[in-house]
mmCIF file of C-alpha atoms in Angstrom:
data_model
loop_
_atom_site.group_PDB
_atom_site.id
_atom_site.type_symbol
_atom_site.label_atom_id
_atom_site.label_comp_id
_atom_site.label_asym_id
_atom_site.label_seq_id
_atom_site.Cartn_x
_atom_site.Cartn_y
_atom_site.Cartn_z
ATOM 1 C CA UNK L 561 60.307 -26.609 -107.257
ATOM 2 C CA UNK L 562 58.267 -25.237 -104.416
ATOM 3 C CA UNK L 563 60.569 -25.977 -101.780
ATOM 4 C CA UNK L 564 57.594 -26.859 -98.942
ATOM 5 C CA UNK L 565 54.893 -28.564 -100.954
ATOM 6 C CA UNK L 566 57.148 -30.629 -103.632
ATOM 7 C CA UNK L 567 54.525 -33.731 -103.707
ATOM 8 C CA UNK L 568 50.674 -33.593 -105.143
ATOM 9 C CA UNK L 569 49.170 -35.875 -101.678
ATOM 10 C CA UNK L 570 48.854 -33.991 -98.662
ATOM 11 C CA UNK L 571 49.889 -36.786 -97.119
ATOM 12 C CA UNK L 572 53.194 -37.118 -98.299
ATOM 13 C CA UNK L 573 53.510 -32.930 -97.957
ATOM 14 C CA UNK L 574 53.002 -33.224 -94.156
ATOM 15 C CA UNK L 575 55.801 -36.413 -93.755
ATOM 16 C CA UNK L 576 58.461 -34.875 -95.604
ATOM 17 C CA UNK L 577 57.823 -31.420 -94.596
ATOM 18 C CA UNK L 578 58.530 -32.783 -91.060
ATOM 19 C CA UNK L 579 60.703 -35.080 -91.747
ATOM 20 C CA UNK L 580 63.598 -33.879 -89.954
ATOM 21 C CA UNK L 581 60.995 -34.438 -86.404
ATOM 22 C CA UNK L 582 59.366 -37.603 -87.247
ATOM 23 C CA UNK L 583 61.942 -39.943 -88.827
ATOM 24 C CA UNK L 584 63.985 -39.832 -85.157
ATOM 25 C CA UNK L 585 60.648 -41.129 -83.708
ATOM 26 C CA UNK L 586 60.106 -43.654 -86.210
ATOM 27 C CA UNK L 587 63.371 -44.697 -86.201
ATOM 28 C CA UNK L 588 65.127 -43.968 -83.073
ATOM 29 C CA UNK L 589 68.986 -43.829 -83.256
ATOM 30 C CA UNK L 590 68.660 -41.769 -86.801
ATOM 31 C CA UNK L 591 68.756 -37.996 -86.889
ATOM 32 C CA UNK L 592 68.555 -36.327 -90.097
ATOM 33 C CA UNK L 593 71.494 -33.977 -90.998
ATOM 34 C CA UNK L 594 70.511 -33.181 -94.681
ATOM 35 C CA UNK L 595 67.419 -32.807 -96.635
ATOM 36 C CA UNK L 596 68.108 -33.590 -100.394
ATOM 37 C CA UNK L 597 66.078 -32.575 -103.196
ATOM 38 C CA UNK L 598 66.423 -35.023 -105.754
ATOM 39 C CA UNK L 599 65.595 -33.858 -109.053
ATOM 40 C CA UNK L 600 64.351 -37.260 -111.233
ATOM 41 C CA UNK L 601 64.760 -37.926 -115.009
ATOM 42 C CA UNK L 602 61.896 -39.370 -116.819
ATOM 43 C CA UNK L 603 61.824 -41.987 -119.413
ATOM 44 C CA UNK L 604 59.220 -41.183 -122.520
ATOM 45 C CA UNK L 605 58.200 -43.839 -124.836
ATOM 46 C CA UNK L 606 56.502 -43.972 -128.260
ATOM 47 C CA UNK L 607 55.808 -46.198 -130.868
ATOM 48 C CA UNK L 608 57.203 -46.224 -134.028
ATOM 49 C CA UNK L 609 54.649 -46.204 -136.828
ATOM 50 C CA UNK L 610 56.904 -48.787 -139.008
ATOM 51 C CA UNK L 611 56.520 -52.075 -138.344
ATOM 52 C CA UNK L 612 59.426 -54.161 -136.722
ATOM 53 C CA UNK L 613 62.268 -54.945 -139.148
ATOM 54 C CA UNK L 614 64.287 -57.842 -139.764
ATOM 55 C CA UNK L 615 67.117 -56.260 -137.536
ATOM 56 C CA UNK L 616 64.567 -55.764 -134.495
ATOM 57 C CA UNK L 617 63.416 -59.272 -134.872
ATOM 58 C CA UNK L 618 67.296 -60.802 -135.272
ATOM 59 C CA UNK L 619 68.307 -58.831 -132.050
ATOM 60 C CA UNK L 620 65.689 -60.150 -129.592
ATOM 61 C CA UNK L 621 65.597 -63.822 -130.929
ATOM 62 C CA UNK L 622 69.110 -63.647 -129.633
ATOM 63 C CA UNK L 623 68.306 -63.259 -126.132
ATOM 64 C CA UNK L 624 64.632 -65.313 -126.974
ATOM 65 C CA UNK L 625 64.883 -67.582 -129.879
ATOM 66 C CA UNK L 626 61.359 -68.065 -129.728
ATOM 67 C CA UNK L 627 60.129 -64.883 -129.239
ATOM 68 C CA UNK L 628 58.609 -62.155 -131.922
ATOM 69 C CA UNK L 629 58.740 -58.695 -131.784
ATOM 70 C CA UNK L 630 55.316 -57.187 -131.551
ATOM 71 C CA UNK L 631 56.098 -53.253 -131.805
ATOM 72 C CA UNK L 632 58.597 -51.617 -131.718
ATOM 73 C CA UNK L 633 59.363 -47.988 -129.464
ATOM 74 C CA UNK L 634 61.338 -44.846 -129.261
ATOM 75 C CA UNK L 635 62.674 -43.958 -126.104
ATOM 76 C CA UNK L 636 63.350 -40.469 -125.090
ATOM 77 C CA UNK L 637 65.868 -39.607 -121.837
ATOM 78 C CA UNK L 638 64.558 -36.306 -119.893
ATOM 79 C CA UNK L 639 67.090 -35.522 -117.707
ATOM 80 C CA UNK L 640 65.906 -32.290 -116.064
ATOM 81 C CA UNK L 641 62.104 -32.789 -115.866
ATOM 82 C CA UNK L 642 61.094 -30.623 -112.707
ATOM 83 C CA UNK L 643 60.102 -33.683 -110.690
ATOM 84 C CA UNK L 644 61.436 -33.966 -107.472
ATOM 85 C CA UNK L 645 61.533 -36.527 -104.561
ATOM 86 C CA UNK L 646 63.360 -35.892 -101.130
ATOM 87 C CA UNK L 647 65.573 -38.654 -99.382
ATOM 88 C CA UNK L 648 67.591 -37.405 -96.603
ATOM 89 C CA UNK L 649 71.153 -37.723 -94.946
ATOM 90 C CA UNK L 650 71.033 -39.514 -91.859
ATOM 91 C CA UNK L 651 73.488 -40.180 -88.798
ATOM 92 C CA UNK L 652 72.532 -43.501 -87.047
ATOM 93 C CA UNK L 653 74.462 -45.841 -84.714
ATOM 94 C CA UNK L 654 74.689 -48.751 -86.777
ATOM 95 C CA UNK L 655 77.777 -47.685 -89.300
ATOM 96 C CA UNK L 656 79.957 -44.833 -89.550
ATOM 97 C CA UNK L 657 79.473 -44.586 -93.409
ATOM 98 C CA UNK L 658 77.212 -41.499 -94.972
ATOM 99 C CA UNK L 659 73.863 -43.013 -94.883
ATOM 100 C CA UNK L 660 70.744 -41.631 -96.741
ATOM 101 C CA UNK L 661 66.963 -42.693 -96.465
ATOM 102 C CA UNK L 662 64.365 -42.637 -99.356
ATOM 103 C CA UNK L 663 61.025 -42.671 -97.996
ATOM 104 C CA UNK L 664 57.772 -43.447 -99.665
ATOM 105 C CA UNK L 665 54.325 -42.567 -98.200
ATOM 106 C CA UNK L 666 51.748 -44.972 -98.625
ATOM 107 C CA UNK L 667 48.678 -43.370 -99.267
ATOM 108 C CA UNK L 668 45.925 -45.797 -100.331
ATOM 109 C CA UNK L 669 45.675 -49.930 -99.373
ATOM 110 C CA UNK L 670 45.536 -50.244 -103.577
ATOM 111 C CA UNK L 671 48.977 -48.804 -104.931
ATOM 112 C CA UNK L 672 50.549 -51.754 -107.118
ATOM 113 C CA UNK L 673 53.199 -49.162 -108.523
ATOM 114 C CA UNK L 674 54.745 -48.222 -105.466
ATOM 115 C CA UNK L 675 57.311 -50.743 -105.145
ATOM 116 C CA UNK L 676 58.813 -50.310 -108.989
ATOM 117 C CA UNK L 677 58.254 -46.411 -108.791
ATOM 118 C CA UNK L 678 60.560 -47.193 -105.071
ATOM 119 C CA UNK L 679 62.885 -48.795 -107.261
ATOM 120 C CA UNK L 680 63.166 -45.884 -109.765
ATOM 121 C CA UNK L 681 63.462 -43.693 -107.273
ATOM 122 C CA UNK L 682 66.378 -45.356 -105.124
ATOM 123 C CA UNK L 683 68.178 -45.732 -108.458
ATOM 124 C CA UNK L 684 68.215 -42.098 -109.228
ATOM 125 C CA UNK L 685 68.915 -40.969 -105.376
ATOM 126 C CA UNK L 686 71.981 -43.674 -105.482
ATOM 127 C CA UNK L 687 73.365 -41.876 -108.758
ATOM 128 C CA UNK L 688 72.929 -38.451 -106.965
ATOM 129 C CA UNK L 689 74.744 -39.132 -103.420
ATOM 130 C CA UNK L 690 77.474 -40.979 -105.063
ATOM 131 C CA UNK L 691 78.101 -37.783 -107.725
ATOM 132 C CA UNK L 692 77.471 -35.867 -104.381
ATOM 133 C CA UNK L 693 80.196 -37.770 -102.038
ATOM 134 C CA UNK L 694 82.258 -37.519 -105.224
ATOM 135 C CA UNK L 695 82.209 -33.914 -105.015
ATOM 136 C CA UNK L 696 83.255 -33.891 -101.571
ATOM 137 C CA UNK L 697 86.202 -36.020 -102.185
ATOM 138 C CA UNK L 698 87.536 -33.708 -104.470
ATOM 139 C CA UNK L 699 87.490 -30.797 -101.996
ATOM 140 C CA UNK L 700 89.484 -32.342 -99.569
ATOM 141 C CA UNK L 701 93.234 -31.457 -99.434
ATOM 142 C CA UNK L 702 96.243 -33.284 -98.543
ATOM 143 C CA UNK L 703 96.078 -36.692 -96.734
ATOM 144 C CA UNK L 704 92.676 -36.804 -96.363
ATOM 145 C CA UNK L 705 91.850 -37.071 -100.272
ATOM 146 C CA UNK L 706 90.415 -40.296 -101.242
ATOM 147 C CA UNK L 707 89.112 -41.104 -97.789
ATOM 148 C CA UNK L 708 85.191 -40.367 -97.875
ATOM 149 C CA UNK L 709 83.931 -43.595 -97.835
ATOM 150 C CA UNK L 710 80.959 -45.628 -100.062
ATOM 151 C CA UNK L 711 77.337 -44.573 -98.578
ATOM 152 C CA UNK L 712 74.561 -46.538 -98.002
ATOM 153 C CA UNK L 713 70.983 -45.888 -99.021
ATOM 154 C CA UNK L 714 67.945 -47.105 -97.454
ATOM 155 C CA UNK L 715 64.890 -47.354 -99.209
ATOM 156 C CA UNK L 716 62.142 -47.719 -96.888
ATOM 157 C CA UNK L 717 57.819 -47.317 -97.398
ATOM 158 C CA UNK L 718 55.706 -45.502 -94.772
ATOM 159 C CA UNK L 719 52.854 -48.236 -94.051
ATOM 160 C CA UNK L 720 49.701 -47.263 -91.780
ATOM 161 C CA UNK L 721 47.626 -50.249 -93.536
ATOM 162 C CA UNK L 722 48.772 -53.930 -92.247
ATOM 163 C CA UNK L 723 46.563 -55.753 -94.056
ATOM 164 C CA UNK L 724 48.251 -54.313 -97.578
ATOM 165 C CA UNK L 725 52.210 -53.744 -96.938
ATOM 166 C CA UNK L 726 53.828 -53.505 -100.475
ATOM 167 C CA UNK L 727 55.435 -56.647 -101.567
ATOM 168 C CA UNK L 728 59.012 -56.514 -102.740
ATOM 169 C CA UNK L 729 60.044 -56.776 -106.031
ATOM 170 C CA UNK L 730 60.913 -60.547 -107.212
ATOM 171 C CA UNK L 731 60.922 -61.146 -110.948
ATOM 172 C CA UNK L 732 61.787 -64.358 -112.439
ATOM 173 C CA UNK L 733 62.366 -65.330 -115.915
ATOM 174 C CA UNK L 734 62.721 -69.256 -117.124
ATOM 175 C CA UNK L 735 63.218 -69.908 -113.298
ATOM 176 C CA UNK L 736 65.827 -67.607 -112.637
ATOM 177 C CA UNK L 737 65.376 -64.269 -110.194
ATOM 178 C CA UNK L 738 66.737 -61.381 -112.511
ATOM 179 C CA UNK L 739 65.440 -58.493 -110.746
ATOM 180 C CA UNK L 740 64.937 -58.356 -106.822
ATOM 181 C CA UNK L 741 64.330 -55.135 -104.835
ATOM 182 C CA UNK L 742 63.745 -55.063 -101.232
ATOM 183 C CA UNK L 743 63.156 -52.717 -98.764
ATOM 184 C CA UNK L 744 62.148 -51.778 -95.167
ATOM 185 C CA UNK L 745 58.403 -51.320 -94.130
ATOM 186 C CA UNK L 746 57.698 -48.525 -90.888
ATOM 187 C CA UNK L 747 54.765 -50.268 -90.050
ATOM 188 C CA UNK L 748 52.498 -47.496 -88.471
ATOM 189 C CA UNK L 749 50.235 -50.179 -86.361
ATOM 190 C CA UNK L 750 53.634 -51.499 -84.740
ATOM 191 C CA UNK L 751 53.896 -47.604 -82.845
ATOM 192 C CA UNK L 752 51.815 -46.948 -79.652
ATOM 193 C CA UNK L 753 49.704 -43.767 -80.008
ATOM 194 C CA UNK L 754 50.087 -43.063 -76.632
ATOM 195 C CA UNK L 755 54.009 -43.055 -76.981
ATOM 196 C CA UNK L 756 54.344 -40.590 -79.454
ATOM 197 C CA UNK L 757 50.986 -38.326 -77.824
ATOM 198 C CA UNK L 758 53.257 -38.224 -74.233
ATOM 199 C CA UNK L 759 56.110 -36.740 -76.399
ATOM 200 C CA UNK L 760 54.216 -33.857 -77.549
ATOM 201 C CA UNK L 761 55.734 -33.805 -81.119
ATOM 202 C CA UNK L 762 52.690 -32.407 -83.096
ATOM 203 C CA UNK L 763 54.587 -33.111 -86.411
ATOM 204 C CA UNK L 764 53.385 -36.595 -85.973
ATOM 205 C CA UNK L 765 49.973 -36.542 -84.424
ATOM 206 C CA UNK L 766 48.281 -36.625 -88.359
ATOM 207 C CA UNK L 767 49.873 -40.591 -88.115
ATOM 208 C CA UNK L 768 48.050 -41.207 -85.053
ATOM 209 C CA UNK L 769 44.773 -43.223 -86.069
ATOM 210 C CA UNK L 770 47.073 -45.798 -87.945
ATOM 211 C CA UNK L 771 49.061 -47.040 -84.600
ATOM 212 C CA UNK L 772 47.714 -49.099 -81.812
ATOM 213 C CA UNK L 773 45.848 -47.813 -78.811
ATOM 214 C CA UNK L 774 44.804 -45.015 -80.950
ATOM 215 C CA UNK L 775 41.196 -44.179 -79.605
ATOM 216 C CA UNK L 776 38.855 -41.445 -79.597
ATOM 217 C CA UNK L 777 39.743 -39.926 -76.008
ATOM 218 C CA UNK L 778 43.893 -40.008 -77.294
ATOM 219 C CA UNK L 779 42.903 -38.217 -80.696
ATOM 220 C CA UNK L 780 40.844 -35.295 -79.130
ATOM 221 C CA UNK L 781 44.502 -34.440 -77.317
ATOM 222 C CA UNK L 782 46.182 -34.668 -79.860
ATOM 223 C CA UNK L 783 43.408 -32.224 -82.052
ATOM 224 C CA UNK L 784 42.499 -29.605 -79.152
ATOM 225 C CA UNK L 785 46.964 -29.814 -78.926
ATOM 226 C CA UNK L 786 47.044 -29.249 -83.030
ATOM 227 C CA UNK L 787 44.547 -26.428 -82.654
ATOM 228 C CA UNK L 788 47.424 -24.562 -79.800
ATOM 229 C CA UNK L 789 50.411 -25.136 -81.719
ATOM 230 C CA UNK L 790 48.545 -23.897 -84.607
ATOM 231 C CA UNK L 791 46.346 -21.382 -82.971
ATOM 232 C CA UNK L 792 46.170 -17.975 -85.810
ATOM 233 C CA UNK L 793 47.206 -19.959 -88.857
ATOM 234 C CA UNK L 794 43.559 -21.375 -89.612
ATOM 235 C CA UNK L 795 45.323 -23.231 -93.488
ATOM 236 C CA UNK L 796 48.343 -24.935 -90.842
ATOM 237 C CA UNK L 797 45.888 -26.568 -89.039
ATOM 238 C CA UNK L 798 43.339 -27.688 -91.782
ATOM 239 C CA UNK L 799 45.963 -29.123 -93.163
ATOM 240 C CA UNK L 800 47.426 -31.098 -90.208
ATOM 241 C CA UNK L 801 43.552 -32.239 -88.958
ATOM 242 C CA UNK L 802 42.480 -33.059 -92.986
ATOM 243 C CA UNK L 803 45.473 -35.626 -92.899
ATOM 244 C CA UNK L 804 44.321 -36.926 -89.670
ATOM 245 C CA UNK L 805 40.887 -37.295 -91.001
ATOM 246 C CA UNK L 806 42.092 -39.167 -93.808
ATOM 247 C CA UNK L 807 44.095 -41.885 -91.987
ATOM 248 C CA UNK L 808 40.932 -41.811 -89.444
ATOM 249 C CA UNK L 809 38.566 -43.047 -92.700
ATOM 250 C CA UNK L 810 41.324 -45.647 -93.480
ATOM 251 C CA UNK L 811 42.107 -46.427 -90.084
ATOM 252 C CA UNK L 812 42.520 -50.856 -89.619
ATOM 253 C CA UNK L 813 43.584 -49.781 -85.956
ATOM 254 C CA UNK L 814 40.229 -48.284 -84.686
ATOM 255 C CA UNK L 815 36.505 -49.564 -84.200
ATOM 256 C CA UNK L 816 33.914 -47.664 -86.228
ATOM 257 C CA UNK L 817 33.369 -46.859 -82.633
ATOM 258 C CA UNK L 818 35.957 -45.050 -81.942
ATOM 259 C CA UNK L 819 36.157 -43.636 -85.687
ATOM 260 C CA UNK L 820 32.837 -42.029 -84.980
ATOM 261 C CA UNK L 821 34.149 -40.874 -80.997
ATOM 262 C CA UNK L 822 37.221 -39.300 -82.876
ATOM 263 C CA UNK L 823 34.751 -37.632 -85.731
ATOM 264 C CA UNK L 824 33.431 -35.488 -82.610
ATOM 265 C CA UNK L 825 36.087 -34.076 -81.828
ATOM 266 C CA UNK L 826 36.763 -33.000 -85.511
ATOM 267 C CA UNK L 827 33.698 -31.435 -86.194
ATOM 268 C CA UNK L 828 34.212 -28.121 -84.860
ATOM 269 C CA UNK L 829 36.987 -27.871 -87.466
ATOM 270 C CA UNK L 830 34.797 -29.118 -90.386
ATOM 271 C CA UNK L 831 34.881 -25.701 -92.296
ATOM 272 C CA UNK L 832 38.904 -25.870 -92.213
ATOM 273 C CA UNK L 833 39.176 -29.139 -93.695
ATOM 274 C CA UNK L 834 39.460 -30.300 -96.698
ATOM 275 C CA UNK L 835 38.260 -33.881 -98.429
ATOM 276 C CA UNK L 836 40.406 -34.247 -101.582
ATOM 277 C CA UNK L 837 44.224 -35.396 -100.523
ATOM 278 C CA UNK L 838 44.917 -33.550 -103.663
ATOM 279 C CA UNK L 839 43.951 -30.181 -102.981
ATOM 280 C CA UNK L 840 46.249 -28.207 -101.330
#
């Protein structure tokens, strides 16, 4: 895995490549200790060219009496696919156990998989730090064995859109909840612009135009500071301003107004950005 640029969305590049300086702004109290690279098993399914069988049909009508089997599929365990997602060790003042965060990065208002690929995601990271914590158990000596304690881990989803935050996951079947997944939302329009400008942590200035009192004035700071920090490394700071530009287009925080104010500033930059989140 390339170690930098595990994800395909520029978006989600920039977060987690700056995770370790962002997530104590977002979430003040937390400072990452560990950056995990999860590797994540995939689950391949095919159908079967024979029709269901008598068996197939006598199994489910155990659990459904009144259901029929429609097709029937193969289902094929990868275990070591090359896929990737990070989650990271935290420290926080809130509990003394090893804590972890998995982080999602919304990156468009429509995403209807998010929470259930969430979901596949926590599972796997849960397996992982509890093999992990496992492993750490066993290397301590003497009195100490069998003291590391359970973790927790936090799923949580990146949000710069308030007028589409990801549902949780509720499924109910005959009246009855069998599968609920929750999770915590970092609303990006809860954070003042201005905050995180005055603390002169460029890592986050791409998340700017999603969080109140962003304006055009605030974002030509933060751009002309993007262009020092990244002053001789011309693909640093495409990068940083095309992810800017993107949540500027999205923006639900800013006028068109102040989108076109902030599209000023940008312009001398045009030739270093790029439009396609994709291309990296």
């Amino acid at each position: 895995m390339d170690g930098k640029r595990p994800y395909k969305h520029l978006l989600k590049n920039l977060f987690h490549e700056q995770a370790i300086e962002i997530i104590p702004l977002l979430l003040p109290g937390y400072r990452v200790e560990q950056v995990l690279d999860v590797e994540m098993p995939e689950l391949k399914s095919t159908s079967t060219e024979d029709p269901p069988g008598e068996l197939e049909q006598g199994l489910v009508r155990l659990a459904l009496p009144e259901a029929r089997v429609l097709k029937v599929y193969k289902t094929e365990w990868i275990e070591h696919s090359g896929n990737f997602e990070r989650a990271y060790r935290v420290q926080n003042t809130e509990t003394d156990k090893p804590t972890y965060l998995l982080i999602e990065v919304q990156t468009e208002r429509e995403d209807e998989d998010l929470p259930r690929r969430l979901l596949s995601n926590f599972a796997r990271v849960i397996r992982y730090v509890e093999e992990d914590l496992e492993q750490e158990d066993d290397d301590v000596e003497g009195e100490h064995k069998g003291t590391i304690m359970k973790c927790y881990v936090y799923p949580a989803v990146l949000c710069p859109f308030p007028q589409a935050v990801p549902a949780p996951i509720r499924d109910t079947f005959q009246g009855k909840v069998m599968l609920a997944f929750n999770f915590k939302i970092l609303g990006l329009w809860e954070k003042d612009a201005r905050e995180f400008l005055n603390k002169h942590v460029s890592a986050i200035y791409y998340l700017l135009p999603a969080m109140k009192n962003a304006d055009a004035p605030l974002l030509g700071l933060a751009i002309e500071e993007l262009a020092q920090r990244f002053q001789g490394d011309e693909m640093e700071l495409g990068r940083h301003l095309t992810g800017l530009s993107l949540l500027l287009q999205q923006s639900e925080m800013m006028s068109e107004e102040e989108k076109l104010g902030a599209q000023e500033h940008l312009k001398r930059f045009a030739h270093l950005m790029k439009n396609d989140p994709y291309e990296e």
